[in-house]
Amino acid sequence: MFTVDVCFDIPLGFYASLEYLAQQGEPCDPQSLFQHRVLGYDRDPQFEAGARQLGMSVKNEQFLLRTDCLPLQLELAKQHAGIVVSHQTLCEAAGLIKLDVGIELPALPLYLVCHRDVQHNKKIRVLMDFLAETITLNS
């Protein structure tokens, strides 16, 4: 039904502002990580599901600051409110510092897909090729 054109992985990590780290210190292991303000989701279960895949038990209710809005999580981290778990490129562009807390996060796969019925439409093909090239160059 759908055709996959491009697949690559988005690296994930734990990030915080330099000011937050200067004030609160840098966690160095999973136990010390959760003694910090880790920014989490409110109703979205993806953090909980990801933690389960890593053999950890984390509930959204454990986070002091919660929002299901990723841009808001990034902004909170930029404003020194805590540690965010997010995309490497976004965090680095926001000036956040990557933390080594002893947890290896799996990368987030990204697929560029279109419906099989339109994959040979010239306009859609040109757009798909442009997106594939742009995504590959920026990854």
PDB file of C-alpha atoms in Angstrom:
ATOM      1  CA  MET A   1       0.000   0.000   0.000  1.00  0.00           C
ATOM      2  CA  PHE A   2       2.833   2.409   0.859  1.00  0.00           C
ATOM      3  CA  THR A   3       6.342   2.603  -0.468  1.00  0.00           C
ATOM      4  CA  VAL A   4       9.313   3.459   1.748  1.00  0.00           C
ATOM      5  CA  ASP A   5      11.789   5.778   0.114  1.00  0.00           C
ATOM      6  CA  VAL A   6      14.275   6.790   2.791  1.00  0.00           C
ATOM      7  CA  CYS A   7      15.046   5.561   6.253  1.00  0.00           C
ATOM      8  CA  PHE A   8      17.581   6.926   8.670  1.00  0.00           C
ATOM      9  CA  ASP A   9      17.878   7.227  12.397  1.00  0.00           C
ATOM     10  CA  ILE A  10      17.546  10.316  14.555  1.00  0.00           C
ATOM     11  CA  PRO A  11      19.991  10.126  17.478  1.00  0.00           C
ATOM     12  CA  LEU A  12      18.413  10.771  20.881  1.00  0.00           C
ATOM     13  CA  GLY A  13      20.034  11.856  24.104  1.00  0.00           C
ATOM     14  CA  PHE A  14      19.763  13.609  27.443  1.00  0.00           C
ATOM     15  CA  TYR A  15      20.428  17.373  27.224  1.00  0.00           C
ATOM     16  CA  ALA A  16      20.504  20.362  29.546  1.00  0.00           C
ATOM     17  CA  SER A  17      21.598  23.988  29.442  1.00  0.00           C
ATOM     18  CA  LEU A  18      25.037  24.976  30.658  1.00  0.00           C
ATOM     19  CA  GLU A  19      23.406  27.191  33.294  1.00  0.00           C
ATOM     20  CA  TYR A  20      21.268  24.330  34.616  1.00  0.00           C
ATOM     21  CA  LEU A  21      24.355  22.122  34.901  1.00  0.00           C
ATOM     22  CA  ALA A  22      26.320  24.887  36.642  1.00  0.00           C
ATOM     23  CA  GLN A  23      23.530  25.316  39.199  1.00  0.00           C
ATOM     24  CA  GLN A  24      22.461  21.688  39.696  1.00  0.00           C
ATOM     25  CA  GLY A  25      25.508  19.639  38.715  1.00  0.00           C
ATOM     26  CA  GLU A  26      25.713  16.969  36.043  1.00  0.00           C
ATOM     27  CA  PRO A  27      24.177  13.532  36.599  1.00  0.00           C
ATOM     28  CA  CYS A  28      26.586  10.721  35.765  1.00  0.00           C
ATOM     29  CA  ASP A  29      24.405   7.617  36.112  1.00  0.00           C
ATOM     30  CA  PRO A  30      20.707   6.631  35.955  1.00  0.00           C
ATOM     31  CA  GLN A  31      20.249   6.970  39.718  1.00  0.00           C
ATOM     32  CA  SER A  32      21.592  10.523  39.840  1.00  0.00           C
ATOM     33  CA  LEU A  33      19.663  11.427  36.669  1.00  0.00           C
ATOM     34  CA  PHE A  34      16.331  10.985  38.391  1.00  0.00           C
ATOM     35  CA  GLN A  35      17.450  13.175  41.292  1.00  0.00           C
ATOM     36  CA  HIS A  36      17.383  16.031  38.755  1.00  0.00           C
ATOM     37  CA  ARG A  37      14.465  17.766  37.066  1.00  0.00           C
ATOM     38  CA  VAL A  38      13.931  15.556  34.035  1.00  0.00           C
ATOM     39  CA  LEU A  39      11.342  17.096  31.728  1.00  0.00           C
ATOM     40  CA  GLY A  40       8.745  14.536  30.722  1.00  0.00           C
ATOM     41  CA  TYR A  41       5.472  13.911  28.984  1.00  0.00           C
ATOM     42  CA  ASP A  42       2.106  14.387  30.623  1.00  0.00           C
ATOM     43  CA  ARG A  43      -0.348  12.030  28.890  1.00  0.00           C
ATOM     44  CA  ASP A  44       1.794  10.758  26.023  1.00  0.00           C
ATOM     45  CA  PRO A  45       3.092   7.284  27.006  1.00  0.00           C
ATOM     46  CA  GLN A  46       6.187   7.265  24.752  1.00  0.00           C
ATOM     47  CA  PHE A  47       8.686   8.024  27.557  1.00  0.00           C
ATOM     48  CA  GLU A  48       7.183   5.275  29.718  1.00  0.00           C
ATOM     49  CA  ALA A  49       7.247   2.807  26.794  1.00  0.00           C
ATOM     50  CA  GLY A  50      10.834   3.714  25.915  1.00  0.00           C
ATOM     51  CA  ALA A  51      11.935   3.264  29.516  1.00  0.00           C
ATOM     52  CA  ARG A  52      10.274  -0.167  29.635  1.00  0.00           C
ATOM     53  CA  GLN A  53      12.229  -1.204  26.511  1.00  0.00           C
ATOM     54  CA  LEU A  54      15.402  -0.277  28.390  1.00  0.00           C
ATOM     55  CA  GLY A  55      14.331  -2.291  31.430  1.00  0.00           C
ATOM     56  CA  MET A  56      13.441   0.744  33.532  1.00  0.00           C
ATOM     57  CA  SER A  57      10.226   1.629  35.303  1.00  0.00           C
ATOM     58  CA  VAL A  58       9.415   5.288  34.767  1.00  0.00           C
ATOM     59  CA  LYS A  59       5.957   6.841  35.085  1.00  0.00           C
ATOM     60  CA  ASN A  60       4.937  10.235  33.738  1.00  0.00           C
ATOM     61  CA  GLU A  61       3.747  11.207  37.220  1.00  0.00           C
ATOM     62  CA  GLN A  62       7.386  11.141  38.395  1.00  0.00           C
ATOM     63  CA  PHE A  63       8.270  14.219  36.348  1.00  0.00           C
ATOM     64  CA  LEU A  64       8.061  17.565  38.093  1.00  0.00           C
ATOM     65  CA  LEU A  65       7.518  19.396  34.786  1.00  0.00           C
ATOM     66  CA  ARG A  66       5.340  17.615  32.221  1.00  0.00           C
ATOM     67  CA  THR A  67       4.083  18.569  28.791  1.00  0.00           C
ATOM     68  CA  ASP A  68       3.218  16.587  25.674  1.00  0.00           C
ATOM     69  CA  CYS A  69       4.558  19.444  23.529  1.00  0.00           C
ATOM     70  CA  LEU A  70       8.138  18.708  22.428  1.00  0.00           C
ATOM     71  CA  PRO A  71       8.898  22.345  21.440  1.00  0.00           C
ATOM     72  CA  LEU A  72       7.853  23.416  24.939  1.00  0.00           C
ATOM     73  CA  GLN A  73      10.101  20.754  26.502  1.00  0.00           C
ATOM     74  CA  LEU A  74      13.021  22.134  24.469  1.00  0.00           C
ATOM     75  CA  GLU A  75      12.193  25.701  25.472  1.00  0.00           C
ATOM     76  CA  LEU A  76      12.014  24.707  29.150  1.00  0.00           C
ATOM     77  CA  ALA A  77      15.448  23.093  28.854  1.00  0.00           C
ATOM     78  CA  LYS A  78      16.814  26.205  27.117  1.00  0.00           C
ATOM     79  CA  GLN A  79      15.452  28.288  30.017  1.00  0.00           C
ATOM     80  CA  HIS A  80      17.373  26.106  32.522  1.00  0.00           C
ATOM     81  CA  ALA A  81      14.300  24.289  33.879  1.00  0.00           C
ATOM     82  CA  GLY A  82      15.724  20.782  33.634  1.00  0.00           C
ATOM     83  CA  ILE A  83      16.983  17.908  31.521  1.00  0.00           C
ATOM     84  CA  VAL A  84      15.213  16.987  28.285  1.00  0.00           C
ATOM     85  CA  VAL A  85      15.339  13.726  26.349  1.00  0.00           C
ATOM     86  CA  SER A  86      15.137  14.638  22.688  1.00  0.00           C
ATOM     87  CA  HIS A  87      16.626  14.721  19.187  1.00  0.00           C
ATOM     88  CA  GLN A  88      20.334  15.453  19.005  1.00  0.00           C
ATOM     89  CA  THR A  89      20.059  17.967  16.160  1.00  0.00           C
ATOM     90  CA  LEU A  90      17.297  19.987  17.836  1.00  0.00           C
ATOM     91  CA  CYS A  91      19.082  20.080  21.179  1.00  0.00           C
ATOM     92  CA  GLU A  92      22.428  21.054  19.710  1.00  0.00           C
ATOM     93  CA  ALA A  93      20.756  23.805  17.648  1.00  0.00           C
ATOM     94  CA  ALA A  94      19.191  25.067  20.897  1.00  0.00           C
ATOM     95  CA  GLY A  95      22.638  25.254  22.526  1.00  0.00           C
ATOM     96  CA  LEU A  96      21.999  22.410  24.964  1.00  0.00           C
ATOM     97  CA  ILE A  97      24.786  20.164  26.277  1.00  0.00           C
ATOM     98  CA  LYS A  98      24.662  16.380  25.817  1.00  0.00           C
ATOM     99  CA  LEU A  99      24.896  14.389  29.045  1.00  0.00           C
ATOM    100  CA  ASP A 100      26.441  10.967  29.529  1.00  0.00           C
ATOM    101  CA  VAL A 101      24.244   9.341  32.157  1.00  0.00           C
ATOM    102  CA  GLY A 102      25.093   5.741  31.366  1.00  0.00           C
ATOM    103  CA  ILE A 103      21.898   5.070  29.418  1.00  0.00           C
ATOM    104  CA  GLU A 104      22.271   4.228  25.728  1.00  0.00           C
ATOM    105  CA  LEU A 105      19.128   5.435  23.988  1.00  0.00           C
ATOM    106  CA  PRO A 106      18.095   3.740  20.741  1.00  0.00           C
ATOM    107  CA  ALA A 107      17.848   6.037  17.741  1.00  0.00           C
ATOM    108  CA  LEU A 108      14.432   7.063  16.452  1.00  0.00           C
ATOM    109  CA  PRO A 109      13.828   5.712  12.927  1.00  0.00           C
ATOM    110  CA  LEU A 110      12.482   8.123  10.330  1.00  0.00           C
ATOM    111  CA  TYR A 111      10.808   6.917   7.145  1.00  0.00           C
ATOM    112  CA  LEU A 112       9.804   8.873   4.075  1.00  0.00           C
ATOM    113  CA  VAL A 113       6.765   7.132   2.601  1.00  0.00           C
ATOM    114  CA  CYS A 114       4.061   7.731   0.047  1.00  0.00           C
ATOM    115  CA  HIS A 115       1.041   5.850  -1.168  1.00  0.00           C
ATOM    116  CA  ARG A 116       1.906   3.375  -3.911  1.00  0.00           C
ATOM    117  CA  ASP A 117      -0.765   4.839  -6.218  1.00  0.00           C
ATOM    118  CA  VAL A 118       1.017   8.210  -6.405  1.00  0.00           C
ATOM    119  CA  GLN A 119       4.695   7.260  -6.161  1.00  0.00           C
ATOM    120  CA  HIS A 120       5.243   7.776  -9.909  1.00  0.00           C
ATOM    121  CA  ASN A 121       3.399  11.097 -10.115  1.00  0.00           C
ATOM    122  CA  LYS A 122       6.065  13.548 -11.325  1.00  0.00           C
ATOM    123  CA  LYS A 123       5.297  16.283  -8.783  1.00  0.00           C
ATOM    124  CA  ILE A 124       5.247  13.836  -5.888  1.00  0.00           C
ATOM    125  CA  ARG A 125       8.410  12.111  -7.131  1.00  0.00           C
ATOM    126  CA  VAL A 126      10.232  15.471  -7.342  1.00  0.00           C
ATOM    127  CA  LEU A 127       9.098  16.315  -3.801  1.00  0.00           C
ATOM    128  CA  MET A 128      10.083  12.876  -2.481  1.00  0.00           C
ATOM    129  CA  ASP A 129      13.531  13.137  -4.105  1.00  0.00           C
ATOM    130  CA  PHE A 130      14.027  16.635  -2.682  1.00  0.00           C
ATOM    131  CA  LEU A 131      12.996  15.538   0.814  1.00  0.00           C
ATOM    132  CA  ALA A 132      15.182  12.438   0.662  1.00  0.00           C
ATOM    133  CA  GLU A 133      18.205  14.463  -0.404  1.00  0.00           C
ATOM    134  CA  THR A 134      17.580  17.214   2.166  1.00  0.00           C
ATOM    135  CA  ILE A 135      16.991  14.781   5.007  1.00  0.00           C
ATOM    136  CA  THR A 136      20.083  12.750   4.123  1.00  0.00           C
ATOM    137  CA  LEU A 137      22.296  15.831   3.871  1.00  0.00           C
ATOM    138  CA  ASN A 138      21.097  17.185   7.219  1.00  0.00           C
ATOM    139  CA  SER A 139      21.384  13.937   9.150  1.00  0.00           C
TER     140      SER A 139
END
